[in-house]
Amino acid sequence: MRYYFLLFTVAIFASCSNQNKQNEVLNLYSKRHYKVDKELFAQFEKENNIKINVVKASSDELIERIKTEGENCPADILITVDAGKLYKATSENLLEKVILNEINQNIDSRVIDKNGFWIPITYRSRVLAYNPKKVDVNELSNYEDLINEKWKNRILVRTSTNAYNQALLSSIVAHHGEDFALDWSNKIVTNFARNPKGNDRDQIRAIVAGIGDVAIVNSYYVGLLRSSEDSLDRKVGESVKVFFPNQKDRGAHINISGMGLLKNAPNKENAIKFMQFLTSDYAQSYYTNNSYEYPVNTNIKPSNIIAEWGEFKIDSLDLNELGIKRTKAVEIFEKSDWN
Ligand code: FE2
């Protein structure tokens, strides 16, 4: 009998604590695929006693899902790795305005949403990783120059269906127009070292394998390779150098990882707490030291691994343009020879 009583008591306790946890939840729809997120989410759960549920998929799939689920959508926050997709969610009327100052007063003004719908988490640049044994740094200048004949059979980059490349081309459309972008896209293909394949890290590995000399990649992948547990990857990361294009003109293309509060969010208060947490000094420092992205909180300095590349001029294009020009950029890629 005593045994049954004990079991009963334990069951009541378990259901109470479960209920508490169930009351405090936060549901994320996220495109991000990095280990650092998981670690930071766990920290947030512990500090706030709020359970985080994550659904991962591509940004387009998540946006479709939010639209289909409508008022029944359980998600509070949409996280993407591209301002363009947050712009898309905004223009589909899915996001609610958030007052930046209520989230964090130290966000870098260069990477904010001027319309007030999304909050940046980190930023990254699409840089040139190059083989210093094959490339004199003085030969490198800007994205536009990559169509120069001197780069024949030397350029490595992934396919044109990749969102990072689509964002880069969107910025080229914004700066130079559609005809220029199509011409650039067709001509750069003639300089490719191989048919586009693999992810950003694979392009850097291909430099070290001698397949090509210059890779267009996101900056943090070099940091991730240099700090990898795999000794071969560490060697790969250390064998290449990083060049920020367009420093003498508009600055290097950047994009943000960011988040938007969903209009139908069932747990708005928790969502705001989470946004405050991810932009806090603690989380920003954690990001830069573990994912090697750039912090958006101006109190925090980049990690040593990427700080050695120095400060760089960033393209001041309104990041929403990466969404506004996206459809055109995708059409141009489809018309061009870049597969
Ligand atoms: Fe990535």
mmCIF file of C-alpha atoms and ligand atoms in Angstrom:
data_model
loop_
_atom_site.group_PDB
_atom_site.id
_atom_site.type_symbol
_atom_site.label_atom_id
_atom_site.label_comp_id
_atom_site.label_asym_id
_atom_site.label_seq_id
_atom_site.Cartn_x
_atom_site.Cartn_y
_atom_site.Cartn_z
ATOM 1 C CA MET A 1 0.000 0.000 0.000
ATOM 2 C CA ARG A 2 2.772 2.401 0.980
ATOM 3 C CA TYR A 3 4.463 1.574 -2.277
ATOM 4 C CA TYR A 4 1.348 2.527 -4.250
ATOM 5 C CA PHE A 5 1.075 5.761 -2.320
ATOM 6 C CA LEU A 6 4.654 6.644 -3.150
ATOM 7 C CA LEU A 7 4.077 5.909 -6.808
ATOM 8 C CA PHE A 8 0.969 8.077 -6.761
ATOM 9 C CA THR A 9 2.880 10.971 -5.181
ATOM 10 C CA VAL A 10 5.679 10.681 -7.699
ATOM 11 C CA ALA A 11 3.131 10.662 -10.526
ATOM 12 C CA ILE A 12 1.496 13.842 -9.225
ATOM 13 C CA PHE A 13 4.856 15.580 -8.937
ATOM 14 C CA ALA A 14 5.845 14.485 -12.397
ATOM 15 C CA SER A 15 2.621 15.736 -13.918
ATOM 16 C CA CYS A 16 2.883 19.071 -12.087
ATOM 17 C CA SER A 17 6.392 19.726 -13.266
ATOM 18 C CA ASN A 18 5.441 18.574 -16.762
ATOM 19 C CA GLN A 19 2.532 20.939 -16.768
ATOM 20 C CA ASN A 20 4.767 23.804 -15.710
ATOM 21 C CA LYS A 21 7.094 23.052 -18.539
ATOM 22 C CA GLN A 22 4.240 22.696 -20.984
ATOM 23 C CA ASN A 23 2.926 26.100 -19.961
ATOM 24 C CA GLU A 24 6.183 27.758 -20.871
ATOM 25 C CA VAL A 25 7.209 26.883 -24.381
ATOM 26 C CA LEU A 26 8.701 28.586 -27.381
ATOM 27 C CA ASN A 27 8.310 27.174 -30.874
ATOM 28 C CA LEU A 28 10.903 27.945 -33.505
ATOM 29 C CA TYR A 29 10.800 27.319 -37.232
ATOM 30 C CA SER A 30 14.458 27.469 -38.192
ATOM 31 C CA LYS A 31 16.605 27.153 -41.262
ATOM 32 C CA ARG A 32 19.832 27.286 -39.240
ATOM 33 C CA HIS A 33 21.779 24.060 -39.064
ATOM 34 C CA TYR A 34 24.589 24.806 -36.644
ATOM 35 C CA LYS A 35 25.562 23.071 -33.396
ATOM 36 C CA VAL A 36 26.029 26.408 -31.647
ATOM 37 C CA ASP A 37 22.262 27.059 -31.821
ATOM 38 C CA LYS A 38 21.463 23.863 -29.956
ATOM 39 C CA GLU A 39 23.885 24.796 -27.186
ATOM 40 C CA LEU A 40 22.509 28.314 -26.825
ATOM 41 C CA PHE A 41 18.901 27.084 -26.887
ATOM 42 C CA ALA A 42 19.712 24.695 -24.030
ATOM 43 C CA GLN A 43 21.173 27.595 -22.059
ATOM 44 C CA PHE A 44 18.020 29.672 -22.641
ATOM 45 C CA GLU A 45 15.806 26.758 -21.547
ATOM 46 C CA LYS A 46 17.795 26.369 -18.343
ATOM 47 C CA GLU A 47 17.817 30.080 -17.467
ATOM 48 C CA ASN A 48 14.156 30.731 -18.209
ATOM 49 C CA ASN A 49 12.455 27.384 -17.670
ATOM 50 C CA ILE A 50 10.968 27.674 -21.156
ATOM 51 C CA LYS A 51 10.986 24.581 -23.340
ATOM 52 C CA ILE A 52 12.126 25.237 -26.909
ATOM 53 C CA ASN A 53 10.749 23.156 -29.778
ATOM 54 C CA VAL A 54 12.459 23.465 -33.150
ATOM 55 C CA VAL A 55 11.170 22.541 -36.601
ATOM 56 C CA LYS A 56 13.959 22.648 -39.187
ATOM 57 C CA ALA A 57 13.441 23.012 -42.932
ATOM 58 C CA SER A 58 14.362 25.372 -45.759
ATOM 59 C CA SER A 59 13.100 28.939 -45.360
ATOM 60 C CA ASP A 60 10.714 28.599 -48.298
ATOM 61 C CA GLU A 61 9.234 25.406 -46.839
ATOM 62 C CA LEU A 62 8.844 27.032 -43.426
ATOM 63 C CA ILE A 63 7.149 30.094 -44.919
ATOM 64 C CA GLU A 64 4.731 27.845 -46.840
ATOM 65 C CA ARG A 65 4.005 25.895 -43.675
ATOM 66 C CA ILE A 66 3.291 29.078 -41.704
ATOM 67 C CA LYS A 67 0.860 30.191 -44.414
ATOM 68 C CA THR A 68 -0.890 26.809 -44.575
ATOM 69 C CA GLU A 69 -1.206 26.516 -40.810
ATOM 70 C CA GLY A 70 -2.583 30.064 -40.587
ATOM 71 C CA GLU A 71 -4.048 30.867 -37.186
ATOM 72 C CA ASN A 72 -3.259 27.362 -35.980
ATOM 73 C CA CYS A 73 0.454 27.789 -36.628
ATOM 74 C CA PRO A 74 2.266 26.902 -33.378
ATOM 75 C CA ALA A 75 5.452 28.754 -34.352
ATOM 76 C CA ASP A 76 6.510 31.912 -32.504
ATOM 77 C CA ILE A 77 9.678 32.802 -34.382
ATOM 78 C CA LEU A 78 10.997 32.219 -37.886
ATOM 79 C CA ILE A 79 14.792 31.977 -38.107
ATOM 80 C CA THR A 80 16.561 32.186 -41.466
ATOM 81 C CA VAL A 81 20.108 32.557 -42.752
ATOM 82 C CA ASP A 82 19.131 35.240 -45.220
ATOM 83 C CA ALA A 83 17.565 38.700 -44.918
ATOM 84 C CA GLY A 84 15.877 38.008 -48.258
ATOM 85 C CA LYS A 85 13.726 35.251 -46.762
ATOM 86 C CA LEU A 86 12.768 37.436 -43.798
ATOM 87 C CA TYR A 87 11.810 40.122 -46.281
ATOM 88 C CA LYS A 88 9.685 37.508 -48.066
ATOM 89 C CA ALA A 89 7.953 36.561 -44.790
ATOM 90 C CA THR A 90 7.347 40.272 -44.120
ATOM 91 C CA SER A 91 5.860 40.865 -47.536
ATOM 92 C CA GLU A 92 3.580 37.821 -47.070
ATOM 93 C CA ASN A 93 2.273 39.611 -43.963
ATOM 94 C CA LEU A 94 3.492 36.887 -41.592
ATOM 95 C CA LEU A 95 5.663 38.964 -39.260
ATOM 96 C CA GLU A 96 4.862 41.421 -36.524
ATOM 97 C CA LYS A 97 6.931 44.566 -35.962
ATOM 98 C CA VAL A 98 9.351 44.427 -33.073
ATOM 99 C CA ILE A 99 10.878 47.489 -31.439
ATOM 100 C CA LEU A 100 14.607 47.024 -31.760
ATOM 101 C CA ASN A 101 15.408 49.059 -28.637
ATOM 102 C CA GLU A 102 13.284 46.720 -26.553
ATOM 103 C CA ILE A 103 15.349 43.784 -27.765
ATOM 104 C CA ASN A 104 18.812 45.285 -27.514
ATOM 105 C CA GLN A 105 20.153 48.827 -27.762
ATOM 106 C CA ASN A 106 23.571 47.821 -29.057
ATOM 107 C CA ILE A 107 22.682 46.312 -32.413
ATOM 108 C CA ASP A 108 24.960 47.400 -35.262
ATOM 109 C CA SER A 109 22.902 49.856 -37.340
ATOM 110 C CA ARG A 110 24.432 48.476 -40.557
ATOM 111 C CA VAL A 111 22.600 45.170 -40.198
ATOM 112 C CA ILE A 112 19.144 46.160 -38.992
ATOM 113 C CA ASP A 113 15.795 45.993 -40.749
ATOM 114 C CA LYS A 114 14.861 49.572 -41.563
ATOM 115 C CA ASN A 115 11.201 48.502 -41.625
ATOM 116 C CA GLY A 116 11.414 47.045 -38.106
ATOM 117 C CA PHE A 117 10.183 43.518 -38.790
ATOM 118 C CA TRP A 118 13.215 41.304 -38.283
ATOM 119 C CA ILE A 119 16.098 41.219 -35.806
ATOM 120 C CA PRO A 120 19.587 40.120 -36.897
ATOM 121 C CA ILE A 121 21.358 37.342 -34.967
ATOM 122 C CA THR A 122 24.739 37.275 -36.719
ATOM 123 C CA TYR A 123 26.178 38.406 -40.019
ATOM 124 C CA ARG A 124 28.573 36.842 -42.487
ATOM 125 C CA SER A 125 30.346 37.900 -45.644
ATOM 126 C CA ARG A 126 30.606 35.999 -48.925
ATOM 127 C CA VAL A 127 34.375 36.157 -49.275
ATOM 128 C CA LEU A 128 37.081 34.798 -51.536
ATOM 129 C CA ALA A 129 39.132 31.995 -50.016
ATOM 130 C CA TYR A 130 42.293 31.544 -52.053
ATOM 131 C CA ASN A 131 45.453 29.505 -52.340
ATOM 132 C CA PRO A 132 48.305 31.887 -51.423
ATOM 133 C CA LYS A 133 50.759 29.686 -53.334
ATOM 134 C CA LYS A 134 48.854 30.177 -56.578
ATOM 135 C CA VAL A 135 47.306 33.614 -56.176
ATOM 136 C CA ASP A 136 49.045 36.922 -55.525
ATOM 137 C CA VAL A 137 46.711 38.895 -53.280
ATOM 138 C CA ASN A 138 47.190 41.939 -55.533
ATOM 139 C CA GLU A 139 45.436 40.056 -58.312
ATOM 140 C CA LEU A 140 42.226 39.964 -56.296
ATOM 141 C CA SER A 141 39.893 42.940 -56.305
ATOM 142 C CA ASN A 142 36.123 42.493 -56.550
ATOM 143 C CA TYR A 143 33.285 40.121 -57.491
ATOM 144 C CA GLU A 144 33.028 41.817 -60.891
ATOM 145 C CA ASP A 145 36.638 40.919 -61.728
ATOM 146 C CA LEU A 146 35.983 37.179 -61.332
ATOM 147 C CA ILE A 147 34.818 37.113 -64.970
ATOM 148 C CA ASN A 148 38.295 38.227 -66.085
ATOM 149 C CA GLU A 149 40.024 35.674 -68.311
ATOM 150 C CA LYS A 150 42.947 35.424 -65.911
ATOM 151 C CA TRP A 151 40.712 33.274 -63.673
ATOM 152 C CA LYS A 152 40.018 30.644 -66.338
ATOM 153 C CA ASN A 153 39.599 27.181 -64.735
ATOM 154 C CA ARG A 154 40.382 28.615 -61.300
ATOM 155 C CA ILE A 155 37.057 29.582 -59.666
ATOM 156 C CA LEU A 156 35.196 27.270 -57.277
ATOM 157 C CA VAL A 157 31.636 27.855 -56.133
ATOM 158 C CA ARG A 158 28.528 25.834 -55.410
ATOM 159 C CA THR A 159 25.404 25.666 -57.589
ATOM 160 C CA SER A 160 23.200 28.630 -58.441
ATOM 161 C CA THR A 161 20.271 27.053 -56.573
ATOM 162 C CA ASN A 162 22.089 27.822 -53.330
ATOM 163 C CA ALA A 163 20.560 30.673 -51.323
ATOM 164 C CA TYR A 164 23.963 32.249 -50.519
ATOM 165 C CA ASN A 165 24.727 32.605 -54.234
ATOM 166 C CA GLN A 166 21.227 33.878 -54.948
ATOM 167 C CA ALA A 167 21.675 36.562 -52.301
ATOM 168 C CA LEU A 168 25.037 37.552 -53.798
ATOM 169 C CA LEU A 169 23.479 37.822 -57.273
ATOM 170 C CA SER A 170 20.566 39.821 -55.808
ATOM 171 C CA SER A 171 23.119 42.352 -54.572
ATOM 172 C CA ILE A 172 24.717 42.480 -58.017
ATOM 173 C CA VAL A 173 21.284 43.074 -59.605
ATOM 174 C CA ALA A 174 20.672 45.848 -57.051
ATOM 175 C CA HIS A 175 23.998 47.539 -57.813
ATOM 176 C CA HIS A 176 24.391 46.986 -61.562
ATOM 177 C CA GLY A 177 21.041 45.948 -63.022
ATOM 178 C CA GLU A 178 19.726 42.759 -64.608
ATOM 179 C CA ASP A 179 21.691 42.798 -67.888
ATOM 180 C CA PHE A 180 24.976 43.152 -66.075
ATOM 181 C CA ALA A 181 24.039 40.367 -63.659
ATOM 182 C CA LEU A 182 23.179 37.969 -66.489
ATOM 183 C CA ASP A 183 26.412 38.753 -68.302
ATOM 184 C CA TRP A 184 28.421 38.299 -65.086
ATOM 185 C CA SER A 185 26.698 35.029 -64.324
ATOM 186 C CA ASN A 186 27.372 33.638 -67.833
ATOM 187 C CA LYS A 187 30.986 34.759 -67.918
ATOM 188 C CA ILE A 188 32.005 33.564 -64.481
ATOM 189 C CA VAL A 189 30.900 30.057 -65.488
ATOM 190 C CA THR A 190 33.587 30.021 -68.176
ATOM 191 C CA ASN A 191 36.144 30.470 -65.391
ATOM 192 C CA PHE A 192 34.866 27.633 -63.202
ATOM 193 C CA ALA A 193 37.426 25.006 -62.239
ATOM 194 C CA ARG A 194 34.717 22.323 -62.316
ATOM 195 C CA ASN A 195 30.970 21.898 -62.509
ATOM 196 C CA PRO A 196 29.482 23.361 -59.316
ATOM 197 C CA LYS A 197 28.974 20.751 -56.635
ATOM 198 C CA GLY A 198 29.229 20.324 -52.865
ATOM 199 C CA ASN A 199 28.852 22.875 -50.086
ATOM 200 C CA ASP A 200 31.015 25.851 -49.141
ATOM 201 C CA ARG A 201 33.478 23.729 -47.171
ATOM 202 C CA ASP A 202 33.903 21.448 -50.187
ATOM 203 C CA GLN A 203 34.988 24.434 -52.307
ATOM 204 C CA ILE A 204 37.747 25.209 -49.802
ATOM 205 C CA ARG A 205 38.786 21.544 -49.724
ATOM 206 C CA ALA A 206 38.954 21.638 -53.543
ATOM 207 C CA ILE A 207 41.451 24.523 -53.370
ATOM 208 C CA VAL A 208 43.765 22.441 -51.218
ATOM 209 C CA ALA A 209 43.250 19.444 -53.526
ATOM 210 C CA GLY A 210 44.557 21.641 -56.358
ATOM 211 C CA ILE A 211 41.280 21.660 -58.326
ATOM 212 C CA GLY A 212 40.962 25.458 -58.298
ATOM 213 C CA ASP A 213 42.546 28.552 -56.763
ATOM 214 C CA VAL A 214 39.766 30.856 -55.587
ATOM 215 C CA ALA A 215 36.515 29.838 -53.855
ATOM 216 C CA ILE A 216 33.455 32.004 -53.209
ATOM 217 C CA VAL A 217 32.353 31.005 -49.692
ATOM 218 C CA ASN A 218 30.800 32.314 -46.510
ATOM 219 C CA SER A 219 33.440 33.646 -44.128
ATOM 220 C CA TYR A 220 32.553 31.460 -41.123
ATOM 221 C CA TYR A 221 33.289 28.209 -42.975
ATOM 222 C CA VAL A 222 36.985 29.082 -42.949
ATOM 223 C CA GLY A 223 36.737 29.574 -39.167
ATOM 224 C CA LEU A 224 34.864 26.295 -38.757
ATOM 225 C CA LEU A 225 37.513 24.404 -40.744
ATOM 226 C CA ARG A 226 40.372 26.015 -38.796
ATOM 227 C CA SER A 227 38.823 25.007 -35.492
ATOM 228 C CA SER A 228 37.563 21.582 -36.611
ATOM 229 C CA GLU A 229 38.134 18.411 -34.584
ATOM 230 C CA ASP A 230 39.239 16.794 -37.836
ATOM 231 C CA SER A 231 42.968 17.398 -38.317
ATOM 232 C CA LEU A 232 42.687 17.254 -42.101
ATOM 233 C CA ASP A 233 39.994 19.947 -42.089
ATOM 234 C CA ARG A 234 42.137 22.082 -39.770
ATOM 235 C CA LYS A 235 44.957 21.824 -42.278
ATOM 236 C CA VAL A 236 42.603 22.752 -45.110
ATOM 237 C CA GLY A 237 41.381 25.799 -43.173
ATOM 238 C CA GLU A 238 44.910 26.929 -42.450
ATOM 239 C CA SER A 239 46.088 26.484 -46.042
ATOM 240 C CA VAL A 240 43.813 29.145 -47.484
ATOM 241 C CA LYS A 241 43.673 32.899 -47.038
ATOM 242 C CA VAL A 242 40.617 35.106 -46.948
ATOM 243 C CA PHE A 243 40.018 38.146 -49.141
ATOM 244 C CA PHE A 244 37.149 40.599 -48.729
ATOM 245 C CA PRO A 245 36.094 41.775 -52.206
ATOM 246 C CA ASN A 246 35.134 45.315 -53.258
ATOM 247 C CA GLN A 247 37.028 47.063 -50.472
ATOM 248 C CA LYS A 248 37.903 49.938 -52.797
ATOM 249 C CA ASP A 249 34.297 50.517 -53.776
ATOM 250 C CA ARG A 250 30.977 49.448 -52.245
ATOM 251 C CA GLY A 251 32.295 46.852 -49.764
ATOM 252 C CA ALA A 252 31.953 43.081 -49.478
ATOM 253 C CA HIS A 253 28.547 41.433 -49.757
ATOM 254 C CA ILE A 254 27.146 40.424 -46.396
ATOM 255 C CA ASN A 255 24.002 38.730 -45.240
ATOM 256 C CA ILE A 256 22.484 38.140 -41.850
ATOM 257 C CA SER A 257 21.067 35.243 -39.970
ATOM 258 C CA GLY A 258 17.980 36.676 -38.379
ATOM 259 C CA MET A 259 14.621 36.127 -36.758
ATOM 260 C CA GLY A 260 11.109 37.423 -37.078
ATOM 261 C CA LEU A 261 8.229 37.338 -34.594
ATOM 262 C CA LEU A 262 5.228 35.657 -36.196
ATOM 263 C CA LYS A 263 1.931 37.522 -36.166
ATOM 264 C CA ASN A 264 0.070 34.535 -34.751
ATOM 265 C CA ALA A 265 2.782 33.619 -32.229
ATOM 266 C CA PRO A 266 1.090 31.884 -29.270
ATOM 267 C CA ASN A 267 3.997 32.661 -26.906
ATOM 268 C CA LYS A 268 4.930 36.261 -27.688
ATOM 269 C CA GLU A 269 6.438 37.098 -24.310
ATOM 270 C CA ASN A 270 8.720 34.097 -24.471
ATOM 271 C CA ALA A 271 9.642 35.032 -28.031
ATOM 272 C CA ILE A 272 10.723 38.527 -26.977
ATOM 273 C CA LYS A 273 12.784 37.053 -24.106
ATOM 274 C CA PHE A 274 14.442 34.738 -26.614
ATOM 275 C CA MET A 275 15.253 37.600 -28.982
ATOM 276 C CA GLN A 276 16.796 39.496 -26.083
ATOM 277 C CA PHE A 277 18.811 36.435 -25.146
ATOM 278 C CA LEU A 278 20.178 35.756 -28.646
ATOM 279 C CA THR A 279 21.334 39.353 -29.033
ATOM 280 C CA SER A 280 22.751 39.551 -25.481
ATOM 281 C CA ASP A 281 26.489 39.968 -24.883
ATOM 282 C CA TYR A 282 26.633 36.362 -23.686
ATOM 283 C CA ALA A 283 24.987 34.759 -26.731
ATOM 284 C CA GLN A 284 26.745 37.052 -29.193
ATOM 285 C CA SER A 285 30.124 36.186 -27.766
ATOM 286 C CA TYR A 286 29.161 32.495 -27.835
ATOM 287 C CA TYR A 287 28.188 32.740 -31.493
ATOM 288 C CA THR A 288 31.320 34.471 -32.646
ATOM 289 C CA ASN A 289 33.600 32.102 -30.729
ATOM 290 C CA ASN A 290 31.849 28.930 -31.850
ATOM 291 C CA SER A 291 30.297 29.549 -35.246
ATOM 292 C CA TYR A 292 32.777 32.242 -36.381
ATOM 293 C CA GLU A 293 30.007 34.481 -37.652
ATOM 294 C CA TYR A 294 30.223 38.212 -36.956
ATOM 295 C CA PRO A 295 28.376 39.529 -33.893
ATOM 296 C CA VAL A 296 25.561 42.041 -34.433
ATOM 297 C CA ASN A 297 25.941 43.387 -30.888
ATOM 298 C CA THR A 298 28.561 46.154 -31.003
ATOM 299 C CA ASN A 299 29.791 45.314 -27.477
ATOM 300 C CA ILE A 300 31.235 42.069 -28.780
ATOM 301 C CA LYS A 301 34.375 41.653 -30.858
ATOM 302 C CA PRO A 302 34.831 38.880 -33.462
ATOM 303 C CA SER A 303 36.674 35.739 -32.338
ATOM 304 C CA ASN A 304 40.478 35.681 -32.644
ATOM 305 C CA ILE A 305 40.304 33.221 -35.518
ATOM 306 C CA ILE A 306 38.434 35.654 -37.752
ATOM 307 C CA ALA A 307 39.745 38.859 -36.161
ATOM 308 C CA GLU A 308 43.089 38.229 -37.832
ATOM 309 C CA TRP A 309 41.432 39.071 -41.182
ATOM 310 C CA GLY A 310 40.898 42.551 -39.809
ATOM 311 C CA GLU A 311 37.981 44.887 -40.162
ATOM 312 C CA PHE A 312 36.423 45.165 -43.567
ATOM 313 C CA LYS A 313 34.110 47.470 -45.407
ATOM 314 C CA ILE A 314 30.652 45.978 -45.775
ATOM 315 C CA ASP A 315 28.259 46.622 -48.621
ATOM 316 C CA SER A 316 25.792 49.172 -47.266
ATOM 317 C CA LEU A 317 22.958 47.972 -49.491
ATOM 318 C CA ASP A 318 19.644 47.740 -47.582
ATOM 319 C CA LEU A 319 19.550 44.019 -46.773
ATOM 320 C CA ASN A 320 15.862 43.868 -47.713
ATOM 321 C CA GLU A 321 17.058 44.373 -51.301
ATOM 322 C CA LEU A 322 18.327 40.785 -51.114
ATOM 323 C CA GLY A 323 14.665 39.796 -50.930
ATOM 324 C CA ILE A 324 13.317 42.428 -53.308
ATOM 325 C CA LYS A 325 15.726 41.398 -56.083
ATOM 326 C CA ARG A 326 15.566 37.666 -55.331
ATOM 327 C CA THR A 327 12.999 36.624 -57.940
ATOM 328 C CA LYS A 328 14.977 38.431 -60.635
ATOM 329 C CA ALA A 329 18.231 36.869 -59.434
ATOM 330 C CA VAL A 330 16.751 33.362 -59.574
ATOM 331 C CA GLU A 331 15.373 34.026 -63.084
ATOM 332 C CA ILE A 332 18.787 35.258 -64.210
ATOM 333 C CA PHE A 333 20.502 32.177 -62.798
ATOM 334 C CA GLU A 334 17.968 29.957 -64.587
ATOM 335 C CA LYS A 335 18.685 31.743 -67.871
ATOM 336 C CA SER A 336 22.443 31.625 -67.347
ATOM 337 C CA ASP A 337 24.837 28.708 -67.766
ATOM 338 C CA TRP A 338 25.526 28.414 -64.035
ATOM 339 C CA ASN A 339 23.834 25.168 -63.053
HETATM 340 FE FE FE2 B 1 25.846 27.965 -43.783
#
